[in-house]
Tab-separated table of C-alpha atoms in Angstrom:
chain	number	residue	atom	x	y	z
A	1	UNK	CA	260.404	53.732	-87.934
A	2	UNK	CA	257.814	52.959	-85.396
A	3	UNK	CA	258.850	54.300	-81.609
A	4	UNK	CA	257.805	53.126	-78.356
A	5	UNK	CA	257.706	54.231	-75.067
A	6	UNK	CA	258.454	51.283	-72.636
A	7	UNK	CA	256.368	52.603	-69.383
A	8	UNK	CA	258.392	50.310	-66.146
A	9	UNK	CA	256.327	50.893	-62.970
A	10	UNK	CA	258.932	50.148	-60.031
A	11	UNK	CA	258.178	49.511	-56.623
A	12	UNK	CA	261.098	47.353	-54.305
A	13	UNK	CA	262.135	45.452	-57.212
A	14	UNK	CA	265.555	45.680	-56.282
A	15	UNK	CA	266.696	41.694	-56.848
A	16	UNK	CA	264.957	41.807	-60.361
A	17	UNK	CA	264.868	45.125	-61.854
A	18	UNK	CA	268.503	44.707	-63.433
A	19	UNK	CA	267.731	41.832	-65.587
A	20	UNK	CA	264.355	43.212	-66.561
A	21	UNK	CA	265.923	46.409	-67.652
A	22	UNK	CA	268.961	44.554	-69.399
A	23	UNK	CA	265.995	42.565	-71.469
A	24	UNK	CA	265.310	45.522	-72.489
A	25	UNK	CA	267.952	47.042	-73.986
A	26	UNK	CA	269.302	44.127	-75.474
A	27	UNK	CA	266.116	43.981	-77.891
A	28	UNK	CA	267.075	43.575	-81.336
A	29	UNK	CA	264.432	46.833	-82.300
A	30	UNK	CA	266.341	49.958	-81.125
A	31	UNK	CA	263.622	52.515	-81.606
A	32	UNK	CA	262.486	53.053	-78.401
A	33	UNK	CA	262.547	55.083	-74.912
A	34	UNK	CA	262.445	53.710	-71.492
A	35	UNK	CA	260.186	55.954	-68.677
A	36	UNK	CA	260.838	54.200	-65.643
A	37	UNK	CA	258.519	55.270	-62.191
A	38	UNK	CA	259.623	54.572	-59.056
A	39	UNK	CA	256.860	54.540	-56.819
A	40	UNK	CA	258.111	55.425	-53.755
A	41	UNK	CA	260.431	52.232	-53.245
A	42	UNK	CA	261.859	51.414	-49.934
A	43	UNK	CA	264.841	48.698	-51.225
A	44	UNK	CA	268.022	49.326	-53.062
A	45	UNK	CA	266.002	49.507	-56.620
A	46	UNK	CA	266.893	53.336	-56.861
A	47	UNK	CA	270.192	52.788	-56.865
A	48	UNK	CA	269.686	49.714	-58.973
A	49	UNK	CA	268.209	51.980	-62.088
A	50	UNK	CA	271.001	54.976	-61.325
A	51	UNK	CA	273.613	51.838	-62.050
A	52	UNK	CA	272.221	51.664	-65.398
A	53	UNK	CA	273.883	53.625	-68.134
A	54	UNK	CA	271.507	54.315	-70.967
A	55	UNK	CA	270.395	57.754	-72.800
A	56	UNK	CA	267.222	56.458	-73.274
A	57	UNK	CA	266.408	56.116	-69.611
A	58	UNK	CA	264.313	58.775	-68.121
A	59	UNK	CA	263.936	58.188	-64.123
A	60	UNK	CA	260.742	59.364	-62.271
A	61	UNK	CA	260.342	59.371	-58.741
A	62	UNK	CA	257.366	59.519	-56.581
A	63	UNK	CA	255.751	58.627	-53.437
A	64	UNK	CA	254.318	55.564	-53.046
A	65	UNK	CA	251.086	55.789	-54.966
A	66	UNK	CA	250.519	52.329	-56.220
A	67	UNK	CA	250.200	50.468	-59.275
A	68	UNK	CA	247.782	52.396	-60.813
A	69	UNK	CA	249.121	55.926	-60.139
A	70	UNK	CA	252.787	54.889	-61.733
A	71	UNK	CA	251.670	53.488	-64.967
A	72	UNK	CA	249.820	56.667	-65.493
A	73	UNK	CA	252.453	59.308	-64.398
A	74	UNK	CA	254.340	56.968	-67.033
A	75	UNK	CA	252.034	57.395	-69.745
A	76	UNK	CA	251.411	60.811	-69.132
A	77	UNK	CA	255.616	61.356	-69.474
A	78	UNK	CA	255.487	59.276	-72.833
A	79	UNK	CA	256.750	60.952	-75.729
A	80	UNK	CA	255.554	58.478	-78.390
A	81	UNK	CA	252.083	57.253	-79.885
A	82	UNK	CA	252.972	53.150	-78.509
A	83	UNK	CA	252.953	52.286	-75.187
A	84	UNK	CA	254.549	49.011	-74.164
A	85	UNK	CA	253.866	47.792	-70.763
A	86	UNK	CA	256.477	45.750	-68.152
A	87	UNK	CA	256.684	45.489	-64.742
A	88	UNK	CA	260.224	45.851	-62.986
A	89	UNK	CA	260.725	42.305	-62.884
A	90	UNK	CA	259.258	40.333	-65.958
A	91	UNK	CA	261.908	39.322	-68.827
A	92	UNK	CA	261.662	40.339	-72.861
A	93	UNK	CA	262.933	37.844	-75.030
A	94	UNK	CA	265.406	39.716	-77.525
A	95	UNK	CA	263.047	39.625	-80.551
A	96	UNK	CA	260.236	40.615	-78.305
A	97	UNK	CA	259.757	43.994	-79.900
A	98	UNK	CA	260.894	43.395	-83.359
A	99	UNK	CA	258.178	40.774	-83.464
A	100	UNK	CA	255.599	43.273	-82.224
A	101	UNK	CA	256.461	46.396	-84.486
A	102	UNK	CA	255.989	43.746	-87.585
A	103	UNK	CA	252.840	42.760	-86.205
A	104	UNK	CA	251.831	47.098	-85.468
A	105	UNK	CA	252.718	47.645	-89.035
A	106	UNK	CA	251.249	45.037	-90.724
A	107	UNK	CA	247.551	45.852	-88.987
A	108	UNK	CA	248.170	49.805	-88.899
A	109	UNK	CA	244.691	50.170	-88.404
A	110	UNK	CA	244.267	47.807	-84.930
A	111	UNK	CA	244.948	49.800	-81.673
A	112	UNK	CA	245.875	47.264	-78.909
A	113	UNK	CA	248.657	44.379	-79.322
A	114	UNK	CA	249.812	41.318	-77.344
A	115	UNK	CA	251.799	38.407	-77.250
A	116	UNK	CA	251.703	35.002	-75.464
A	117	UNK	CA	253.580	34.553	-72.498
A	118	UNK	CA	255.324	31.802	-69.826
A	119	UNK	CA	255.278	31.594	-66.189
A	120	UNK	CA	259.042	31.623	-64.673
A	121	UNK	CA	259.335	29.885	-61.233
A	122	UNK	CA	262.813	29.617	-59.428
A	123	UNK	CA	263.271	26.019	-61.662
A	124	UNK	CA	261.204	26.081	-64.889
A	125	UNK	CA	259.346	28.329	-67.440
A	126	UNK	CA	255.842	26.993	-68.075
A	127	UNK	CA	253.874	28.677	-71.658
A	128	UNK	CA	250.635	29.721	-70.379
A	129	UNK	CA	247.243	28.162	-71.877
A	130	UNK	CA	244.917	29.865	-73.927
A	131	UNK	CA	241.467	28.705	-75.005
A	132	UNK	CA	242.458	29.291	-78.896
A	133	UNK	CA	241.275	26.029	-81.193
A	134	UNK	CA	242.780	27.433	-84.358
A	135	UNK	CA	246.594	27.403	-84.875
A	136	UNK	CA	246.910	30.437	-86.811
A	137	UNK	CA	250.168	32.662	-85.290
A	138	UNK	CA	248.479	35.889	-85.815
A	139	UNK	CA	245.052	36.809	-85.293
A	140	UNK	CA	242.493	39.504	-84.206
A	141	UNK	CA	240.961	38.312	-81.147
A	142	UNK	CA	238.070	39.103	-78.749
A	143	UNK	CA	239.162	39.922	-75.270
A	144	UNK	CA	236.135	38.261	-73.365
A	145	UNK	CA	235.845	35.280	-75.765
A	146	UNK	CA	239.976	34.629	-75.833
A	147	UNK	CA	240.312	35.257	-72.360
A	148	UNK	CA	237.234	33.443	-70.903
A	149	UNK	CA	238.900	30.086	-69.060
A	150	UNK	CA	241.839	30.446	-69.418
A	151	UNK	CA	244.745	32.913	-69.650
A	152	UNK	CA	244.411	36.582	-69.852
A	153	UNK	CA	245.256	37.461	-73.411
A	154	UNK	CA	246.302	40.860	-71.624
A	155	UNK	CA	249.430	41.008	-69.533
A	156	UNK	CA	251.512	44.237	-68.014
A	157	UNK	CA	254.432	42.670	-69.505
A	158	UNK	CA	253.036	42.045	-72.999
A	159	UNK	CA	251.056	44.565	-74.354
A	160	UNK	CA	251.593	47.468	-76.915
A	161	UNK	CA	248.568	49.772	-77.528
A	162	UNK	CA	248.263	53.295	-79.078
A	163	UNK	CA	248.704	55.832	-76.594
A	164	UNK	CA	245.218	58.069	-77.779
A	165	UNK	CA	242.897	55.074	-76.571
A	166	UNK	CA	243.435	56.467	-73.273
A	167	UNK	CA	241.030	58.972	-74.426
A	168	UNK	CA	238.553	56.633	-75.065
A	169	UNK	CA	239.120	53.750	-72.151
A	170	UNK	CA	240.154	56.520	-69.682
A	171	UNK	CA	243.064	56.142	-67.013
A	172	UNK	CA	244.049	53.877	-64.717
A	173	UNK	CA	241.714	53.219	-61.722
A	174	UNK	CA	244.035	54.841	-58.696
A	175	UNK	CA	241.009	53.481	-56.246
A	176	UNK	CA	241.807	49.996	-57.199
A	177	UNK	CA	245.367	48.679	-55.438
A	178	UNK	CA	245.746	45.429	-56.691
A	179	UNK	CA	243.602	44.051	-59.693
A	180	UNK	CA	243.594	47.718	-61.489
A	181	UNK	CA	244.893	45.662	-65.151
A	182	UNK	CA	241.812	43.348	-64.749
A	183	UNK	CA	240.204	46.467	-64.550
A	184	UNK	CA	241.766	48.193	-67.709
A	185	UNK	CA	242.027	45.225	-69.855
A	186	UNK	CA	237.859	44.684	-69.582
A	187	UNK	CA	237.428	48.878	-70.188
A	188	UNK	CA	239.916	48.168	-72.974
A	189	UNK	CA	237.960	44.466	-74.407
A	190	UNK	CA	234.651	46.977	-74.363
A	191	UNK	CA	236.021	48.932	-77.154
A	192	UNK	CA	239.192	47.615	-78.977
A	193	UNK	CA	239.895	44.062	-80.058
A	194	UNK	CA	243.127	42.634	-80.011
A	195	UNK	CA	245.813	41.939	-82.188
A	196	UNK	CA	247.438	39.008	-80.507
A	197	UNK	CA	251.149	36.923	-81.711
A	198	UNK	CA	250.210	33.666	-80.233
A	199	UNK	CA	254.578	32.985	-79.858
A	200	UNK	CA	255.797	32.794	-76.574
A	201	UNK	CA	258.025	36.177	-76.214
A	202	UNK	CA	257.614	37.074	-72.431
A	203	UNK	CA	258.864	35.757	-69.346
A	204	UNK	CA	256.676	36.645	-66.221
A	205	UNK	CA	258.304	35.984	-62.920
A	206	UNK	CA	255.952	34.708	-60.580
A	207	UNK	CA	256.929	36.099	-57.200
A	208	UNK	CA	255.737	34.827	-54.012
A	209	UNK	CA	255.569	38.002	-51.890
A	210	UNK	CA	253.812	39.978	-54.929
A	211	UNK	CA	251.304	42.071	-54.237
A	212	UNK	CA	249.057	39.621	-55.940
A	213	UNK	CA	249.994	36.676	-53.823
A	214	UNK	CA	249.677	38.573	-50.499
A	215	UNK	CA	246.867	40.802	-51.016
A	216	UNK	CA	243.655	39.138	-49.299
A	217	UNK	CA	241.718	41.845	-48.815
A	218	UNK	CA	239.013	42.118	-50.874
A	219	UNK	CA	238.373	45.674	-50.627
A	220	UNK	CA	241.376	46.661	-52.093
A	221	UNK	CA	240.612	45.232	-55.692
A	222	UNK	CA	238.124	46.221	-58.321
A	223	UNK	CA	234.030	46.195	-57.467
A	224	UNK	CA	233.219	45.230	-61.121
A	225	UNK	CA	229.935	47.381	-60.699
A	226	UNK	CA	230.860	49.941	-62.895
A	227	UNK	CA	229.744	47.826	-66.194
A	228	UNK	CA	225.685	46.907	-65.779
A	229	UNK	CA	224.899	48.602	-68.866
A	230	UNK	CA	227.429	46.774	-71.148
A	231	UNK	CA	227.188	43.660	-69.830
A	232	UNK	CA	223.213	43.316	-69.984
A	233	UNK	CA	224.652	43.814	-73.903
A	234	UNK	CA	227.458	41.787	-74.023
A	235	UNK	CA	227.045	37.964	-72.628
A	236	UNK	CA	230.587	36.985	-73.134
A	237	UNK	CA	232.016	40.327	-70.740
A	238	UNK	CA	229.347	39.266	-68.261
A	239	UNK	CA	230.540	35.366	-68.036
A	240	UNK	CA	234.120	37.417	-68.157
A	241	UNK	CA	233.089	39.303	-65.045
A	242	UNK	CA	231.406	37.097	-63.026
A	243	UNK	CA	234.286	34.671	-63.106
A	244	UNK	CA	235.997	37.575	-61.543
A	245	UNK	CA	233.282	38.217	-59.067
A	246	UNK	CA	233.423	34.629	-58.513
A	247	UNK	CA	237.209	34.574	-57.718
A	248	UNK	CA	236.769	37.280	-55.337
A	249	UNK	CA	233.698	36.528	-53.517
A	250	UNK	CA	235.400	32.790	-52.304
A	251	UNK	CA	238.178	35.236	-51.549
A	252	UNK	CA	235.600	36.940	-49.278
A	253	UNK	CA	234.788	34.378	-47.841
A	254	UNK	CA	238.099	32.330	-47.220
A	255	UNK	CA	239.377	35.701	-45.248
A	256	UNK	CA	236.286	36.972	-42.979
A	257	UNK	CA	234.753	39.989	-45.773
A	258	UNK	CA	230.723	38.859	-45.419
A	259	UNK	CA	229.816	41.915	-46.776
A	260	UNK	CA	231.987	41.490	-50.081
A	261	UNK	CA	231.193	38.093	-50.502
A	262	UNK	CA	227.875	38.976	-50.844
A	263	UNK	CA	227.921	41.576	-53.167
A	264	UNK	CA	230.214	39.656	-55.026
A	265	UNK	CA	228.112	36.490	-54.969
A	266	UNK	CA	224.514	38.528	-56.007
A	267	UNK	CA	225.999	39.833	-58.852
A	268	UNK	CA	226.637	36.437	-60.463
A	269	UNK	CA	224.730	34.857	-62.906
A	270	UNK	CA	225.152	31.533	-61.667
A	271	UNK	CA	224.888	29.800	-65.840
A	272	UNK	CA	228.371	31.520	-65.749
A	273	UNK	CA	229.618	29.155	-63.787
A	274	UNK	CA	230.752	25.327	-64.036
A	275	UNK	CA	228.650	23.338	-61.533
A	276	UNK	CA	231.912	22.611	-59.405
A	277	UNK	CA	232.229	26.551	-58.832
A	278	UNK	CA	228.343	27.073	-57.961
A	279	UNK	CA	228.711	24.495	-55.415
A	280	UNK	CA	232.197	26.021	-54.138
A	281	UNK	CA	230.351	29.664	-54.023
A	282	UNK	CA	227.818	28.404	-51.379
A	283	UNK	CA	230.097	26.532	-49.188
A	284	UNK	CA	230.704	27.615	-46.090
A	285	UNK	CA	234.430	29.059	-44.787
A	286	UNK	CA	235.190	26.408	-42.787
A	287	UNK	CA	234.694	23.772	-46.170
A	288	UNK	CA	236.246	26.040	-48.450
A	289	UNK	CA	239.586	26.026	-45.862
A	290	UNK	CA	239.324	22.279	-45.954
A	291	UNK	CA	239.082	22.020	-49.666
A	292	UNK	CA	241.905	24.391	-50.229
A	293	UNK	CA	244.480	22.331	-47.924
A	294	UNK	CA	243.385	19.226	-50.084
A	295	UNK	CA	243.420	21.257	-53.545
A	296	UNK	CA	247.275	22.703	-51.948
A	297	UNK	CA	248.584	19.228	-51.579
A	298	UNK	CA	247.318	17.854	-54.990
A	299	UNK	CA	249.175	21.188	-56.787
A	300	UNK	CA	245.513	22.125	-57.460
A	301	UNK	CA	243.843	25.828	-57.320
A	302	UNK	CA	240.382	26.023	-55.538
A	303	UNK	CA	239.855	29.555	-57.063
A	304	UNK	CA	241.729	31.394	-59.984
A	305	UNK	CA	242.319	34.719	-60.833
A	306	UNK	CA	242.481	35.570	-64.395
A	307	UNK	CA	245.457	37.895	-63.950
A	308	UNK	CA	247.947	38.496	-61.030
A	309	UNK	CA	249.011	42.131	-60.764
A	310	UNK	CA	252.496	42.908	-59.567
């Protein structure tokens, strides 16, 4: 039998981190152990995890690193060849892993797997949309192409890969505070493709006081300069990365960072973006604000980030 190491990166997750955990061990797949890193939380979740009675728990503790730093301590601690990503407070459907390991067995040769997920808000779970025009349940995917205006096809809460492409992708970026699984997933598009179960098996919280909802500054999250070679090669990661860039340099520009927004902003290839956006990227702060009170009241985003870290 196939076994996983579930790799939980926990920081304050106090008022979720019981059902997230309970998800897991309810799964209907048994084969697996759980290393949990608590990165230096301030709240009750300590306690939380010790209130947990399972053998396959192993409890690390740290100082407050960040993201980045936890998920590798718990990769480093794995004692399997699969890790399985969540964060301390997304939800696993029961069959979540079952349906996975069927899908890992029946492409033995593929080295990165995901699933489809929905957004959980405090009243209703919305399915996320993906750009895919075929309806086939299981397919082998292109991270750029599938994840190119719409969803991330890569989640922290929904991904399985082989632990040895770590050798080959490298680490987590412990620079990079929030926006390091952007960062990984495009390292990981560059070399793997994906093995994706386009079924709904993963419930992501979406928490207002996440680091990815109050994080505005732009120098905390990934440059996207480290990748001039491969995209010069590779048009569909460059219109990947620019709509990054993109998302971050109105960021930039919204919160005061001239210097960001224009790096940001030269590196775009402006045929990347939709004529909307290339107007939005040369408006000034003061429009932008305006435009984002209207786009606020209307339910509408001005700017979107492909993927909001935890």
């Amino acid at each position: 039998m196939i076994k996983l190491s579930i790799i939980i990166s926990v920081y304050n997750k106090e008022r979720h981190l019981k059902a997230t955990l309970e998800s897991v061990i309810n799964q209907s797949y048994k084969n697996f152990e759980i290393v949990v890193v608590n990165d230096g939380s301030t709240d009750n979740s300590l306690n939380v995890l010790h209130q947990i009675k399972d053998p396959r728990i192993r409890i690390f503790n740290q100082s407050n690193l960040g993201a980045s730093a936890a998920r590798n301590r718990g990769i480093k601690e794995a004692k399997t060849d699969y890790i399985a990503l969540l964060d301390g407070d997304d939800i696993w459907l029961s069959d979540y892993l079952q349906q996975m390991v069927e899908m890992i067995k029946s492409h033995s040769n593929a080295n990165v797997f995901a699933c489809a997920i929905a957004n959980t808000y405090t009243k209703k779970t919305v399915p996320v949309s993906y750009n895919f025009e075929d309806s086939e349940i299981i397919k082998i995917r292109d991270y750029f192409k599938s994840s190119l205006n719409s969803y991330t096809l890569l989640t922290s809460s929904s991904t399985i890969f082989k632990k040895e492409i770590i050798d080959t992708v490298g680490w987590y970026d412990t620079s990079i505070k929030s926006g390091q699984d952007t960062d990984m997933w495009i390292r990981i598009g560059m070399h793997y493709q994906v093995v994706f179960l386009n079924k709904v098996l993963v419930h992501y919280r979406y928490i207002n006081d996440s680091l990815s909802n109050t994080s505005f500054n732009p120098n905390t999250k990934p440059k996207y300069d480290k990748y001039n070679i491969e995209e010069a090669l590779n048009t569909d990661l460059k219109a990947f990365v620019d709509r990054n860039r993109y998302s971050l340099a109105i960021l930039s520009r919204l919160n005061g960072y001239k210097t960001t927004y224009y790096f940001y902003k030269k590196a775009i290839d402006l045929k990347n973006l939709p004529l909307g956006k290339r107007i939005l990227l040369h408006c000034s702060p003061w429009l932008l604000k305006t435009l984002l009170k209207i786009k606020s009241l209307k339910g509408q985003k001005l700017y979107y980030m492909p993927l909001k870290d935890k």
